[in-house]
XYZ file of C-alpha atoms in Angstrom:
174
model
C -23.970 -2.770 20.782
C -22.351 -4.817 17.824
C -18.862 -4.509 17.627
C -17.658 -4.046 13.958
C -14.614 -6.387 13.147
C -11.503 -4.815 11.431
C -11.139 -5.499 7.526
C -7.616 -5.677 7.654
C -7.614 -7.831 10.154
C -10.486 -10.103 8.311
C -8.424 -9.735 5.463
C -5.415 -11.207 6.955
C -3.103 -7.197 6.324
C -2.580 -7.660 10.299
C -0.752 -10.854 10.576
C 0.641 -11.388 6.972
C 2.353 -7.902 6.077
C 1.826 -6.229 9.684
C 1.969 -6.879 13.485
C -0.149 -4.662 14.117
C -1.196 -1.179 13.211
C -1.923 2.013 15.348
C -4.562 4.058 13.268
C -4.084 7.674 13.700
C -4.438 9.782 10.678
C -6.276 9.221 7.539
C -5.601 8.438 4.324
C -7.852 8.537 1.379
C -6.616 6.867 -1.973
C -7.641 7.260 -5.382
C -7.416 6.031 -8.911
C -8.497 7.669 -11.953
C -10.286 10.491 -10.169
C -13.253 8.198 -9.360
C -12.187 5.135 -8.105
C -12.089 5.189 -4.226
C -9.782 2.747 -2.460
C -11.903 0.796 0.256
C -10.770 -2.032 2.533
C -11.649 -5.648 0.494
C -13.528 -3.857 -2.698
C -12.484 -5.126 -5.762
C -10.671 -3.476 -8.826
C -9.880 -4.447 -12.200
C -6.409 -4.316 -13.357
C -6.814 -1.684 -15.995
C -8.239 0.904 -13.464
C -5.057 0.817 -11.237
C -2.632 1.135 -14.402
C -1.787 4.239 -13.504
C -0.261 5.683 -9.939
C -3.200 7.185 -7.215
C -3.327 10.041 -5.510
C -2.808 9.539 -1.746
C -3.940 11.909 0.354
C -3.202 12.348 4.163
C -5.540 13.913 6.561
C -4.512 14.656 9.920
C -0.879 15.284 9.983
C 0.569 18.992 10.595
C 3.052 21.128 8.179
C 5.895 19.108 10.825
C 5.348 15.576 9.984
C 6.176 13.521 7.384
C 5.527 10.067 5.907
C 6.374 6.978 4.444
C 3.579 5.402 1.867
C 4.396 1.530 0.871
C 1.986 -0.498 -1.840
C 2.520 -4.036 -1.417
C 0.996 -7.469 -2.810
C 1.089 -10.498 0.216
C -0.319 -13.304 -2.559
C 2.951 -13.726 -5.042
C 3.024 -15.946 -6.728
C -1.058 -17.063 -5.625
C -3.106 -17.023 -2.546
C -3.328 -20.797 -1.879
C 0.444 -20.303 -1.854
C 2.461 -16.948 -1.283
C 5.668 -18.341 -1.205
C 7.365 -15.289 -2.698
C 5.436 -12.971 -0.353
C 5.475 -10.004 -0.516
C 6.276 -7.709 -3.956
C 6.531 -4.092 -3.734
C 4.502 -1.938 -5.763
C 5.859 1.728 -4.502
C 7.290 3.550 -1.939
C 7.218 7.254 -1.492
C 8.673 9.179 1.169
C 8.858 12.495 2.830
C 5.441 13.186 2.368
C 3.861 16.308 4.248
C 1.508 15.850 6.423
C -0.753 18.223 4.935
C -0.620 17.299 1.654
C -0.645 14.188 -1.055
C 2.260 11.984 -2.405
C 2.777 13.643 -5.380
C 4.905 16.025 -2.612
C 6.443 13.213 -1.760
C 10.117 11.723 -2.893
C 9.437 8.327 -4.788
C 11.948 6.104 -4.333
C 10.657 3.061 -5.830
C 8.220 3.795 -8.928
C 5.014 2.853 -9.116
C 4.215 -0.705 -10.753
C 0.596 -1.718 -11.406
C -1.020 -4.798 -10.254
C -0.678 -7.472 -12.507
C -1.753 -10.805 -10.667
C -2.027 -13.698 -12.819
C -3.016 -16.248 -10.245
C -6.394 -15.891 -7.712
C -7.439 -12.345 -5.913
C -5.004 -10.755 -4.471
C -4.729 -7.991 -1.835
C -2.919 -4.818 -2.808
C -1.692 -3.347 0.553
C -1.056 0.629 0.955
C 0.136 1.360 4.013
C 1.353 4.700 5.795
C 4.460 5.292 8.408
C 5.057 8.119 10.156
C 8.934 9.352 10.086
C 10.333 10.723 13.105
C 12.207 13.883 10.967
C 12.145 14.222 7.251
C 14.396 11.683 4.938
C 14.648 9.195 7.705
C 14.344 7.219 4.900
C 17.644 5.639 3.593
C 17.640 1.775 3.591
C 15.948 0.998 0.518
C 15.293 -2.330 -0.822
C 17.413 -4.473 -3.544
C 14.463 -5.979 -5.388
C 10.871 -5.988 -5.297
C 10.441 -9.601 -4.713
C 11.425 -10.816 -1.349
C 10.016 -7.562 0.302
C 9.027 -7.588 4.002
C 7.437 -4.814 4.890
C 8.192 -5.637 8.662
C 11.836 -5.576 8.091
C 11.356 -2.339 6.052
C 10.145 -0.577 9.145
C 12.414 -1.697 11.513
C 15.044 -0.698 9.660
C 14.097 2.497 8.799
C 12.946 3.123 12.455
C 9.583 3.460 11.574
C 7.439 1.738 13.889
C 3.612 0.944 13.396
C 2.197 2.118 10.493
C -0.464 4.934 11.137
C -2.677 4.058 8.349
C -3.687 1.494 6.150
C -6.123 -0.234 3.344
C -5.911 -2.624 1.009
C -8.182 -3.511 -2.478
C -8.265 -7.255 -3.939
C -7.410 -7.279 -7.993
C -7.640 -10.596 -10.099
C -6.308 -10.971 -13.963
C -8.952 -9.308 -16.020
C -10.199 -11.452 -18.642
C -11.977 -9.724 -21.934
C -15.041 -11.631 -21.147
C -15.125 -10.057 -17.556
C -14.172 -5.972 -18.883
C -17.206 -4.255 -18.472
């Protein structure tokens, strides 16, 4: 039997934003209606202008969660010096429902690489009681999401995938 080998671990998400991760629920992610998030696809820019809709399957009307969008590759991939930037956080999210139940805390800012393909990171924490959530970060630049979690006592993420996005050039809008 072939073992299948774990995108986000192929894709470097387990080793340069995570430790590790503990997969438990799922989360399905969405832009636009139509565009399905799926670990390594590529999207254009202009199709993740706008905020998703998260959804989380598997949780109970007692658990809540913490959603965090990150990009590993600032300022490029060859050299991510300013790893990582946040893109959003949301928290307090119910278990049985989407983010948009959720309290953002950071507001959503699109992807706009200007240098290589880079990964855009979502990745879901389970809280151990609702707004667990209080040490928020300064800045988006300089983020770790490892030092995120610890602080907040969040432990392993419970979910996770990630898209690549590169600058979209008129030549390449299709």
């Amino acid at each position: 039997m072939a073992k299948i080998a774990d995108p986000l671990v192929i894709g470097r998400v387990v080793g340069d934003v995570i430790d590790s991760i503990s997969p438990t629920i799922k989360m399905s992610i969405t832009y636009n209606s139509n565009k399905q998030v799926y670990n390594g696809h590529e999207l254009f820019p202009s199709s993740v202008s706008f905020k998703p809709k998260v959804e989380v399957h598997g949780g109970d009307m007692r658990s809540f969660f913490t959603l965090i969008m990150t990009d590993p590759d600032v300022p490029g991939p060859s050299d991510p010096y300013l790893r990582e930037h946040l893109h959003w956080i949301v928290t307090d999210i119910p278990g049985t429902t989407n983010s948009s139940f959720g309290r953002e805390v950071v507001s959503y800012e699109m992807p706009r690489p200007n240098i290589g393909i880079h990964r855009f990171v979502f990745l879901l924490f389970k809280q151990k009681r609702r707004e667990t959530v209080s040490a928020l970060p300064l800045s988006r630049d300089g983020f770790s999401t490892r030092k995120f979690a610890e602080e907040n006592e969040l432990g392993l993420p419970v979910s996770a995938v990630f898209f690549n996005c590169q600058r979209e050039t008129a030549a390449r809008r299709r």
